[in-house]
Amino acid sequence: MDSLTTGPVVAGPGTPAVVRPGERVCAVDELTDGGLGLRFLLMAGSQTCAAFVIRHAGRVYGYLNRCPHRTLELDWMEGTFFDARGEFLVCATHGARYHPANGACVDGPCLGRGLVALALELDGEEVRLAAHPTIPDA
């Protein structure tokens, strides 16, 4: 993957940089299994969208930070996407719960809809955005 550009490190407080396909999102060890996720921005067509990555059961997953019920961001505090047990992703606004491995809604007003998954790739211990996501209409 030497042809990929080295993107910005987006961990930490403040406004994250925009990550484009092929760019670094974070290192795997920056994510705690079932713990804090990492927020960042990405370009999807002409839109800048909030997104996040989390670690669950040893794997890294990424989603748009958008609840399909009301298109609000999920985290109530920056990077807090999991429930208290680290089992499900939760929308802080209305408590909808999503399976972290596939983004499917398992409880709440979003049943039948799920989170928009991001295509990620691992380059050693680095997580990179693999492609632009397709943004569904709100």
XYZ file of C-alpha atoms in Angstrom:
138
model
C 0.000 0.000 0.000
C 2.886 2.360 -0.507
C 0.873 4.330 -3.066
C -1.552 5.511 -0.386
C -1.059 8.970 1.001
C -0.476 9.476 4.671
C -3.529 11.256 5.964
C -3.978 13.279 9.081
C -4.095 11.858 12.558
C -7.566 12.780 13.730
C -7.547 11.520 17.325
C -8.120 13.930 20.121
C -10.431 16.828 20.857
C -11.325 19.588 18.450
C -12.370 19.640 14.841
C -11.021 16.644 12.948
C -9.486 16.904 9.525
C -11.266 15.568 6.462
C -10.173 12.036 5.566
C -10.242 10.951 1.923
C -10.045 7.441 0.449
C -6.594 5.956 0.932
C -5.819 8.194 3.874
C -5.092 7.146 7.432
C -7.924 7.343 9.933
C -6.036 6.079 12.989
C -3.873 3.285 14.338
C -5.689 0.158 15.497
C -4.239 0.519 18.996
C -5.866 3.967 19.341
C -9.202 2.146 19.640
C -10.249 0.234 22.746
C -12.413 -2.837 22.189
C -15.942 -1.839 23.261
C -14.655 1.564 24.381
C -14.233 5.012 22.940
C -14.461 5.398 19.206
C -12.775 7.982 17.047
C -14.705 10.691 15.195
C -13.566 12.212 11.911
C -14.925 13.927 8.822
C -14.977 12.518 5.311
C -16.022 13.654 1.871
C -18.893 11.829 0.200
C -19.581 13.415 -3.149
C -19.905 17.123 -2.403
C -20.902 16.533 1.232
C -18.661 16.608 4.271
C -19.988 14.003 6.696
C -19.251 13.058 10.289
C -18.036 9.485 10.670
C -16.475 7.250 13.295
C -14.487 4.077 13.800
C -14.782 1.657 16.713
C -13.234 -1.637 17.750
C -15.430 -4.610 18.625
C -14.417 -8.237 19.198
C -10.921 -7.431 17.962
C -12.040 -5.937 14.621
C -12.327 -2.329 13.472
C -15.586 -1.026 12.001
C -16.542 2.372 10.650
C -19.862 4.116 10.092
C -21.290 7.471 9.215
C -22.111 9.232 12.464
C -25.771 9.471 11.522
C -28.739 7.755 13.124
C -31.123 6.640 10.346
C -34.117 7.593 12.487
C -33.461 11.331 12.698
C -30.056 11.776 10.970
C -28.544 12.990 14.257
C -25.049 12.071 15.414
C -24.962 9.084 17.759
C -22.419 10.010 20.421
C -23.520 12.030 23.434
C -19.912 12.753 24.365
C -17.154 12.786 21.779
C -16.291 9.193 20.883
C -18.867 7.583 23.215
C -20.766 5.242 20.896
C -21.033 2.038 22.947
C -23.497 1.265 25.721
C -22.150 0.840 29.268
C -21.343 -2.845 28.629
C -19.519 -2.213 25.355
C -21.945 -4.491 23.492
C -24.028 -2.203 21.251
C -23.691 1.190 19.628
C -26.325 3.579 20.981
C -27.935 6.750 19.675
C -27.727 9.214 22.548
C -30.850 11.061 21.395
C -33.419 8.263 21.551
C -31.620 5.109 22.652
C -31.705 3.156 19.389
C -29.180 0.308 19.552
C -27.060 -0.995 16.681
C -24.932 -4.105 16.317
C -21.312 -2.915 16.120
C -20.241 -5.522 13.554
C -22.823 -4.665 10.896
C -24.644 -1.493 11.973
C -28.053 -3.208 11.995
C -30.624 -1.672 14.330
C -31.492 -4.184 17.058
C -33.772 -1.989 19.171
C -35.534 1.355 18.898
C -37.357 3.471 16.335
C -34.829 2.618 13.630
C -35.853 -1.051 13.237
C -35.411 -2.149 9.646
C -32.746 0.490 9.031
C -29.112 0.553 9.988
C -25.974 2.622 10.065
C -24.120 3.353 6.829
C -20.931 1.274 6.910
C -17.590 2.606 5.743
C -15.172 0.617 3.627
C -11.982 0.389 5.680
C -8.702 -1.370 5.085
C -5.836 -2.253 7.353
C -2.302 -1.367 6.340
C -0.276 -3.096 9.029
C -1.629 -1.472 12.188
C -3.047 1.561 10.383
C -6.759 1.951 9.575
C -7.438 3.666 6.251
C -10.594 4.766 4.519
C -10.872 2.535 1.446
C -13.601 4.273 -0.592
C -16.127 7.067 -0.592
C -19.360 5.938 1.080
C -22.704 6.291 -0.654
C -24.878 8.626 1.374
C -28.542 7.638 1.406
C -31.173 10.365 1.322
C -32.140 11.476 4.807
